[in-house]
PDB file of C-alpha atoms and ligand atoms in Angstrom:
ATOM      1  CA  MET A   1      80.006  69.019 119.921  1.00  0.00           C
ATOM      2  CA  SER A   2      76.613  67.165 119.858  1.00  0.00           C
ATOM      3  CA  ILE A   3      73.258  68.889 120.068  1.00  0.00           C
ATOM      4  CA  GLN A   4      72.892  67.543 123.608  1.00  0.00           C
ATOM      5  CA  GLN A   5      76.268  68.754 124.655  1.00  0.00           C
ATOM      6  CA  ASN A   6      75.575  72.274 123.134  1.00  0.00           C
ATOM      7  CA  LEU A   7      72.161  72.239 125.039  1.00  0.00           C
ATOM      8  CA  GLU A   8      73.770  71.321 128.319  1.00  0.00           C
ATOM      9  CA  HIS A   9      76.414  73.956 128.042  1.00  0.00           C
ATOM     10  CA  ILE A  10      73.881  76.728 127.218  1.00  0.00           C
ATOM     11  CA  LEU A  11      71.597  75.645 130.107  1.00  0.00           C
ATOM     12  CA  SER A  12      74.583  75.908 132.560  1.00  0.00           C
ATOM     13  CA  ARG A  13      75.391  79.266 131.182  1.00  0.00           C
ATOM     14  CA  ILE A  14      71.755  80.376 131.606  1.00  0.00           C
ATOM     15  CA  ARG A  15      71.758  79.183 135.200  1.00  0.00           C
ATOM     16  CA  ALA A  16      75.066  80.980 135.958  1.00  0.00           C
ATOM     17  CA  ALA A  17      73.587  84.211 134.488  1.00  0.00           C
ATOM     18  CA  GLU A  18      70.587  83.842 136.721  1.00  0.00           C
ATOM     19  CA  LEU A  19      72.666  83.396 139.647  1.00  0.00           C
ATOM     20  CA  ARG A  20      74.988  86.406 138.743  1.00  0.00           C
ATOM     21  CA  ALA A  21      71.982  88.563 138.327  1.00  0.00           C
ATOM     22  CA  GLY A  22      70.497  87.472 141.731  1.00  0.00           C
ATOM     23  CA  ARG A  23      67.443  86.003 139.920  1.00  0.00           C
ATOM     24  CA  PRO A  24      65.816  82.778 140.936  1.00  0.00           C
ATOM     25  CA  ALA A  25      66.931  79.385 139.081  1.00  0.00           C
ATOM     26  CA  GLY A  26      64.356  78.809 136.416  1.00  0.00           C
ATOM     27  CA  SER A  27      63.287  82.291 135.930  1.00  0.00           C
ATOM     28  CA  VAL A  28      64.668  82.266 132.366  1.00  0.00           C
ATOM     29  CA  ARG A  29      63.214  79.861 129.849  1.00  0.00           C
ATOM     30  CA  LEU A  30      65.187  78.773 126.735  1.00  0.00           C
ATOM     31  CA  VAL A  31      63.670  78.748 123.229  1.00  0.00           C
ATOM     32  CA  ALA A  32      65.858  76.658 121.096  1.00  0.00           C
ATOM     33  CA  VAL A  33      65.642  78.327 117.639  1.00  0.00           C
ATOM     34  CA  SER A  34      65.362  75.486 115.105  1.00  0.00           C
ATOM     35  CA  LYS A  35      64.690  77.366 111.957  1.00  0.00           C
ATOM     36  CA  THR A  36      66.501  75.963 108.880  1.00  0.00           C
ATOM     37  CA  PHE A  37      67.288  72.657 110.868  1.00  0.00           C
ATOM     38  CA  PRO A  38      65.538  69.409 110.152  1.00  0.00           C
ATOM     39  CA  ALA A  39      63.028  67.719 112.404  1.00  0.00           C
ATOM     40  CA  GLU A  40      65.783  65.170 113.265  1.00  0.00           C
ATOM     41  CA  ASP A  41      67.921  67.847 115.023  1.00  0.00           C
ATOM     42  CA  VAL A  42      64.846  69.188 116.989  1.00  0.00           C
ATOM     43  CA  LYS A  43      64.210  65.555 118.081  1.00  0.00           C
ATOM     44  CA  ALA A  44      67.676  65.153 119.259  1.00  0.00           C
ATOM     45  CA  CYS A  45      67.321  68.241 121.276  1.00  0.00           C
ATOM     46  CA  HIS A  46      63.990  67.136 122.646  1.00  0.00           C
ATOM     47  CA  ASP A  47      65.405  63.783 123.556  1.00  0.00           C
ATOM     48  CA  ALA A  48      68.091  65.790 125.487  1.00  0.00           C
ATOM     49  CA  GLY A  49      65.275  67.344 127.506  1.00  0.00           C
ATOM     50  CA  GLN A  50      64.359  70.582 125.718  1.00  0.00           C
ATOM     51  CA  ARG A  51      60.783  71.304 125.101  1.00  0.00           C
ATOM     52  CA  ILE A  52      60.507  74.888 123.692  1.00  0.00           C
ATOM     53  CA  PHE A  53      61.282  75.522 120.005  1.00  0.00           C
ATOM     54  CA  GLY A  54      61.295  78.597 118.064  1.00  0.00           C
ATOM     55  CA  GLU A  55      60.528  78.817 114.368  1.00  0.00           C
ATOM     56  CA  ASN A  56      60.507  82.030 112.372  1.00  0.00           C
ATOM     57  CA  LYS A  57      58.277  80.845 109.562  1.00  0.00           C
ATOM     58  CA  VAL A  58      54.866  79.470 110.147  1.00  0.00           C
ATOM     59  CA  GLN A  59      55.197  77.102 107.089  1.00  0.00           C
ATOM     60  CA  GLU A  60      58.515  75.733 108.196  1.00  0.00           C
ATOM     61  CA  GLY A  61      57.385  75.046 111.599  1.00  0.00           C
ATOM     62  CA  LEU A  62      54.138  73.217 110.456  1.00  0.00           C
ATOM     63  CA  GLY A  63      56.590  70.910 108.602  1.00  0.00           C
ATOM     64  CA  LYS A  64      58.208  69.670 111.829  1.00  0.00           C
ATOM     65  CA  ILE A  65      55.470  70.043 114.228  1.00  0.00           C
ATOM     66  CA  PRO A  66      53.926  66.570 113.446  1.00  0.00           C
ATOM     67  CA  SER A  67      57.322  64.943 113.835  1.00  0.00           C
ATOM     68  CA  LEU A  68      57.775  65.945 117.477  1.00  0.00           C
ATOM     69  CA  PRO A  69      55.857  64.563 120.619  1.00  0.00           C
ATOM     70  CA  PRO A  70      52.866  66.577 121.755  1.00  0.00           C
ATOM     71  CA  ASP A  71      54.652  67.831 124.817  1.00  0.00           C
ATOM     72  CA  THR A  72      56.683  70.124 122.491  1.00  0.00           C
ATOM     73  CA  GLU A  73      55.848  73.654 122.720  1.00  0.00           C
ATOM     74  CA  TRP A  74      56.296  75.791 119.567  1.00  0.00           C
ATOM     75  CA  HIS A  75      56.934  79.587 119.613  1.00  0.00           C
ATOM     76  CA  LEU A  76      56.713  81.811 116.413  1.00  0.00           C
ATOM     77  CA  ILE A  77      59.556  84.272 116.684  1.00  0.00           C
ATOM     78  CA  GLY A  78      59.591  85.801 113.193  1.00  0.00           C
ATOM     79  CA  PRO A  79      57.307  88.260 111.505  1.00  0.00           C
ATOM     80  CA  LEU A  80      53.852  87.176 111.097  1.00  0.00           C
ATOM     81  CA  GLN A  81      51.781  87.834 107.841  1.00  0.00           C
ATOM     82  CA  ARG A  82      48.006  88.249 107.895  1.00  0.00           C
ATOM     83  CA  ASN A  83      47.158  85.243 105.860  1.00  0.00           C
ATOM     84  CA  LYS A  84      49.208  83.081 108.303  1.00  0.00           C
ATOM     85  CA  VAL A  85      47.486  84.223 111.464  1.00  0.00           C
ATOM     86  CA  ARG A  86      44.924  81.462 111.672  1.00  0.00           C
ATOM     87  CA  LYS A  87      47.588  78.765 111.336  1.00  0.00           C
ATOM     88  CA  ALA A  88      49.750  80.564 113.691  1.00  0.00           C
ATOM     89  CA  LEU A  89      47.112  80.867 116.378  1.00  0.00           C
ATOM     90  CA  GLU A  90      46.427  77.129 115.940  1.00  0.00           C
ATOM     91  CA  TYR A  91      49.902  75.691 116.254  1.00  0.00           C
ATOM     92  CA  PHE A  92      52.022  78.086 118.199  1.00  0.00           C
ATOM     93  CA  THR A  93      51.692  78.703 121.962  1.00  0.00           C
ATOM     94  CA  LEU A  94      53.410  82.136 122.011  1.00  0.00           C
ATOM     95  CA  ILE A  95      53.759  84.718 119.178  1.00  0.00           C
ATOM     96  CA  HIS A  96      56.855  86.622 119.846  1.00  0.00           C
ATOM     97  CA  ALA A  97      56.844  89.340 117.170  1.00  0.00           C
ATOM     98  CA  VAL A  98      53.690  91.228 116.752  1.00  0.00           C
ATOM     99  CA  ASP A  99      54.791  94.363 115.377  1.00  0.00           C
ATOM    100  CA  SER A 100      52.028  96.724 114.505  1.00  0.00           C
ATOM    101  CA  LEU A 101      48.696  97.769 116.000  1.00  0.00           C
ATOM    102  CA  ARG A 102      47.064  96.897 112.675  1.00  0.00           C
ATOM    103  CA  LEU A 103      48.255  93.195 113.100  1.00  0.00           C
ATOM    104  CA  ALA A 104      47.241  93.164 116.630  1.00  0.00           C
ATOM    105  CA  ARG A 105      43.701  94.187 115.659  1.00  0.00           C
ATOM    106  CA  PHE A 106      43.519  91.661 113.104  1.00  0.00           C
ATOM    107  CA  MET A 107      44.628  88.925 115.218  1.00  0.00           C
ATOM    108  CA  ASP A 108      42.250  90.028 118.053  1.00  0.00           C
ATOM    109  CA  THR A 109      39.358  89.634 115.471  1.00  0.00           C
ATOM    110  CA  VAL A 110      40.603  86.155 114.442  1.00  0.00           C
ATOM    111  CA  ALA A 111      40.858  85.121 118.028  1.00  0.00           C
ATOM    112  CA  GLN A 112      37.357  86.133 118.721  1.00  0.00           C
ATOM    113  CA  GLU A 113      36.265  84.143 115.830  1.00  0.00           C
ATOM    114  CA  THR A 114      37.940  81.021 116.863  1.00  0.00           C
ATOM    115  CA  GLY A 115      37.284  81.452 120.703  1.00  0.00           C
ATOM    116  CA  LYS A 116      40.961  81.559 121.652  1.00  0.00           C
ATOM    117  CA  ARG A 117      42.885  84.056 123.718  1.00  0.00           C
ATOM    118  CA  PRO A 118      46.418  83.714 122.371  1.00  0.00           C
ATOM    119  CA  ARG A 119      49.427  84.768 124.129  1.00  0.00           C
ATOM    120  CA  ILE A 120      51.488  87.247 122.230  1.00  0.00           C
ATOM    121  CA  LEU A 121      54.546  89.520 122.733  1.00  0.00           C
ATOM    122  CA  LEU A 122      54.915  92.941 120.976  1.00  0.00           C
ATOM    123  CA  GLU A 123      58.147  93.416 119.143  1.00  0.00           C
ATOM    124  CA  VAL A 124      59.801  96.760 119.884  1.00  0.00           C
ATOM    125  CA  ASN A 125      62.273  98.413 117.619  1.00  0.00           C
ATOM    126  CA  VAL A 126      64.629  99.330 120.393  1.00  0.00           C
ATOM    127  CA  GLY A 127      67.332 100.755 118.114  1.00  0.00           C
ATOM    128  CA  ASN A 128      64.889 102.996 116.150  1.00  0.00           C
ATOM    129  CA  GLU A 129      66.203 101.514 113.039  1.00  0.00           C
ATOM    130  CA  ASP A 130      64.482 102.334 109.960  1.00  0.00           C
ATOM    131  CA  SER A 131      65.009  98.990 108.407  1.00  0.00           C
ATOM    132  CA  LYS A 132      63.591  96.974 111.212  1.00  0.00           C
ATOM    133  CA  PHE A 133      60.296  95.347 112.154  1.00  0.00           C
ATOM    134  CA  GLY A 134      58.628  96.399 115.390  1.00  0.00           C
ATOM    135  CA  PHE A 135      56.908  99.363 117.268  1.00  0.00           C
ATOM    136  CA  PHE A 136      59.043 102.289 117.672  1.00  0.00           C
ATOM    137  CA  PRO A 137      59.007 102.690 121.520  1.00  0.00           C
ATOM    138  CA  GLU A 138      57.168 106.207 121.272  1.00  0.00           C
ATOM    139  CA  THR A 139      54.518 104.485 119.120  1.00  0.00           C
ATOM    140  CA  LEU A 140      54.074 101.667 121.291  1.00  0.00           C
ATOM    141  CA  GLU A 141      53.502 104.135 124.299  1.00  0.00           C
ATOM    142  CA  LYS A 142      50.981 105.965 122.335  1.00  0.00           C
ATOM    143  CA  GLU A 143      49.191 103.031 121.025  1.00  0.00           C
ATOM    144  CA  TRP A 144      49.227 101.038 124.301  1.00  0.00           C
ATOM    145  CA  PRO A 145      45.647 102.111 125.344  1.00  0.00           C
ATOM    146  CA  GLU A 146      44.125 100.514 122.322  1.00  0.00           C
ATOM    147  CA  LEU A 147      46.543  97.460 122.315  1.00  0.00           C
ATOM    148  CA  SER A 148      45.751  96.675 125.782  1.00  0.00           C
ATOM    149  CA  SER A 149      42.156  96.887 125.396  1.00  0.00           C
ATOM    150  CA  LEU A 150      42.062  94.032 122.640  1.00  0.00           C
ATOM    151  CA  ASN A 151      40.307  91.584 124.797  1.00  0.00           C
ATOM    152  CA  HIS A 152      40.976  88.531 122.833  1.00  0.00           C
ATOM    153  CA  LEU A 153      44.866  88.778 123.068  1.00  0.00           C
ATOM    154  CA  GLU A 154      46.784  88.210 126.092  1.00  0.00           C
ATOM    155  CA  ILE A 155      49.587  90.636 125.687  1.00  0.00           C
ATOM    156  CA  ALA A 156      52.207  88.771 127.958  1.00  0.00           C
ATOM    157  CA  GLY A 157      55.228  90.928 127.260  1.00  0.00           C
ATOM    158  CA  LEU A 158      57.891  92.592 124.968  1.00  0.00           C
ATOM    159  CA  MET A 159      60.480  91.065 122.584  1.00  0.00           C
ATOM    160  CA  CYS A 160      63.240  92.725 120.821  1.00  0.00           C
ATOM    161  CA  ILE A 161      66.200  92.355 118.356  1.00  0.00           C
ATOM    162  CA  PRO A 162      68.825  94.908 119.053  1.00  0.00           C
ATOM    163  CA  PRO A 163      70.968  96.353 116.297  1.00  0.00           C
ATOM    164  CA  PRO A 164      73.941  94.252 115.445  1.00  0.00           C
ATOM    165  CA  VAL A 165      76.933  94.952 117.740  1.00  0.00           C
ATOM    166  CA  GLU A 166      80.460  93.546 118.062  1.00  0.00           C
ATOM    167  CA  ASN A 167      80.279  93.077 121.784  1.00  0.00           C
ATOM    168  CA  PRO A 168      77.296  91.784 123.784  1.00  0.00           C
ATOM    169  CA  GLU A 169      78.160  94.677 126.219  1.00  0.00           C
ATOM    170  CA  GLU A 170      76.905  97.089 123.651  1.00  0.00           C
ATOM    171  CA  ALA A 171      73.500  95.388 123.402  1.00  0.00           C
ATOM    172  CA  ARG A 172      72.904  96.068 127.139  1.00  0.00           C
ATOM    173  CA  PRO A 173      71.430  99.566 126.723  1.00  0.00           C
ATOM    174  CA  TYR A 174      68.838  98.086 124.314  1.00  0.00           C
ATOM    175  CA  PHE A 175      67.827  95.316 126.706  1.00  0.00           C
ATOM    176  CA  ARG A 176      67.569  97.823 129.461  1.00  0.00           C
ATOM    177  CA  ARG A 177      65.420  99.943 127.318  1.00  0.00           C
ATOM    178  CA  LEU A 178      62.968  97.058 126.577  1.00  0.00           C
ATOM    179  CA  ARG A 179      62.778  96.368 130.375  1.00  0.00           C
ATOM    180  CA  GLU A 180      62.090  99.937 131.282  1.00  0.00           C
ATOM    181  CA  LEU A 181      59.482 100.145 128.562  1.00  0.00           C
ATOM    182  CA  LYS A 182      57.740  96.985 130.127  1.00  0.00           C
ATOM    183  CA  GLU A 183      57.682  98.773 133.447  1.00  0.00           C
ATOM    184  CA  VAL A 184      56.272 101.830 132.198  1.00  0.00           C
ATOM    185  CA  LEU A 185      53.392 100.176 130.168  1.00  0.00           C
ATOM    186  CA  SER A 186      52.660  97.801 133.103  1.00  0.00           C
ATOM    187  CA  GLY A 187      52.336 100.735 135.427  1.00  0.00           C
ATOM    188  CA  ARG A 188      49.650 102.184 133.156  1.00  0.00           C
ATOM    189  CA  GLY A 189      47.333  99.287 133.561  1.00  0.00           C
ATOM    190  CA  GLY A 190      45.512  97.245 131.128  1.00  0.00           C
ATOM    191  CA  ALA A 191      47.780  94.400 130.837  1.00  0.00           C
ATOM    192  CA  THR A 192      50.316  92.859 133.223  1.00  0.00           C
ATOM    193  CA  LEU A 193      53.536  92.300 131.158  1.00  0.00           C
ATOM    194  CA  THR A 194      55.587  89.444 132.613  1.00  0.00           C
ATOM    195  CA  GLU A 195      57.671  88.309 129.604  1.00  0.00           C
ATOM    196  CA  LEU A 196      61.000  89.795 128.119  1.00  0.00           C
ATOM    197  CA  SER A 197      61.981  87.887 125.109  1.00  0.00           C
ATOM    198  CA  MET A 198      65.513  89.076 124.488  1.00  0.00           C
ATOM    199  CA  GLY A 199      69.089  87.628 123.907  1.00  0.00           C
ATOM    200  CA  MET A 200      70.396  85.414 121.290  1.00  0.00           C
ATOM    201  CA  SER A 201      73.344  83.093 120.811  1.00  0.00           C
ATOM    202  CA  HIS A 202      76.032  85.984 121.171  1.00  0.00           C
ATOM    203  CA  ASP A 203      74.323  88.087 123.918  1.00  0.00           C
ATOM    204  CA  PHE A 204      71.779  85.977 125.974  1.00  0.00           C
ATOM    205  CA  GLU A 205      73.868  86.273 129.234  1.00  0.00           C
ATOM    206  CA  THR A 206      73.742  90.085 128.968  1.00  0.00           C
ATOM    207  CA  ALA A 207      70.040  89.931 128.255  1.00  0.00           C
ATOM    208  CA  ILE A 208      69.419  87.789 131.321  1.00  0.00           C
ATOM    209  CA  GLU A 209      71.323  90.246 133.492  1.00  0.00           C
ATOM    210  CA  GLU A 210      68.817  92.904 132.196  1.00  0.00           C
ATOM    211  CA  GLY A 211      65.795  90.732 133.060  1.00  0.00           C
ATOM    212  CA  ALA A 212      65.133  88.412 129.963  1.00  0.00           C
ATOM    213  CA  THR A 213      62.510  85.773 130.821  1.00  0.00           C
ATOM    214  CA  LEU A 214      62.871  84.012 127.364  1.00  0.00           C
ATOM    215  CA  VAL A 215      66.123  83.706 125.505  1.00  0.00           C
ATOM    216  CA  ARG A 216      66.068  82.613 121.907  1.00  0.00           C
ATOM    217  CA  VAL A 217      69.110  80.590 121.094  1.00  0.00           C
ATOM    218  CA  GLY A 218      69.722  78.962 117.736  1.00  0.00           C
ATOM    219  CA  THR A 219      73.370  78.754 116.466  1.00  0.00           C
ATOM    220  CA  ALA A 220      74.856  77.867 119.893  1.00  0.00           C
ATOM    221  CA  ILE A 221      72.714  74.714 119.922  1.00  0.00           C
ATOM    222  CA  PHE A 222      72.267  73.641 116.465  1.00  0.00           C
ATOM    223  CA  GLY A 223      75.355  75.054 114.798  1.00  0.00           C
ATOM    224  CA  GLY A 224      75.874  77.617 112.031  1.00  0.00           C
ATOM    225  CA  ARG A 225      72.857  77.990 109.436  1.00  0.00           C
ATOM    226  CA  SER A 226      73.797  77.227 105.875  1.00  0.00           C
ATOM    227  CA  TYR A 227      71.532  79.830 104.553  1.00  0.00           C
ATOM    228  CA  ALA A 228      70.558  83.387 105.767  1.00  0.00           C
ATOM    229  CA  PRO A 229      67.065  83.120 107.375  1.00  0.00           C
ATOM    230  CA  ALA A 230      64.441  85.618 106.420  1.00  0.00           C
ATOM    231  CA  SER A 231      63.996  87.672 109.317  1.00  0.00           C
TER     232      SER A 231
HETATM  233  C1  PLP B 301      67.405  83.148 114.134  1.00  0.00           C
HETATM  234  C2  PLP B 301      66.846  83.992 115.278  1.00  0.00           C
HETATM  235  C3  PLP B 301      67.384  83.854 116.634  1.00  0.00           C
HETATM  236  C4  PLP B 301      68.440  82.999 116.889  1.00  0.00           C
HETATM  237  O1  PLP B 301      69.673  83.538 116.614  1.00  0.00           O
HETATM  238  P1  PLP B 301      71.206  82.875 116.880  1.00  0.00           P
HETATM  239  O2  PLP B 301      72.173  83.950 116.806  1.00  0.00           O
HETATM  240  O3  PLP B 301      71.265  81.767 116.043  1.00  0.00           O
HETATM  241  O4  PLP B 301      71.008  82.341 118.329  1.00  0.00           O
HETATM  242  C5  PLP B 301      66.643  84.562 117.703  1.00  0.00           C
HETATM  243  N1  PLP B 301      65.603  85.471 117.380  1.00  0.00           N
HETATM  244  C6  PLP B 301      65.171  85.516 116.204  1.00  0.00           C
HETATM  245  C7  PLP B 301      63.951  86.497 115.978  1.00  0.00           C
HETATM  246  C8  PLP B 301      65.657  84.824 115.209  1.00  0.00           C
HETATM  247  O5  PLP B 301      65.144  84.994 113.850  1.00  0.00           O
END
């Protein structure tokens, strides 16, 4: 299957999941995750109509960005180090994985200096896994007042990577947890959270049924990755 065929297939599955969930067509946006794949593959996907691409490393993204037309939107989906914040804010329109108050404060300072108000998502460790990045849900609730008062950041929503499961159905409670957390935090004021970035190749339909507005799909579009991505 070509990248174009894969893309068409994924888009039709997204559309079907929207319908099944009683959600308006177009309420879910696809982030095509191009990490480890060359700019030529991204171009093929762009030619097929896709405009949003996700990279999980700033440096790797910067290598591809100049090769794509300016109407391409780049999202950073991987962990962000402080020394990459300036570049990230310059080249990526949405940062999906802001994972600590400390990083958010630092980004707020940089944003103030550069006169920007970047859109970001907060990553939540929905499985409460020790090994994972992201805010523990309880920590996020506790730190929300300060996070939502960082005026130079637009906190647009939440993101998660649930614990690995065999069956997409097992990921459902984690997706639901993220949606509930978004509702709780939005109810407290400070920032209106509209985005839920959740769901990957093997479970994006379940995520859509639970309210995803952004799904991050790599393998099902570009094929298997030949080396394990740093995540
Ligand atoms: C690699 C990656 C994806 C895409 O995963 P696939 O299983 O290839 O669809 C999604 N989100 C993040 C954060 C990733 O690092």
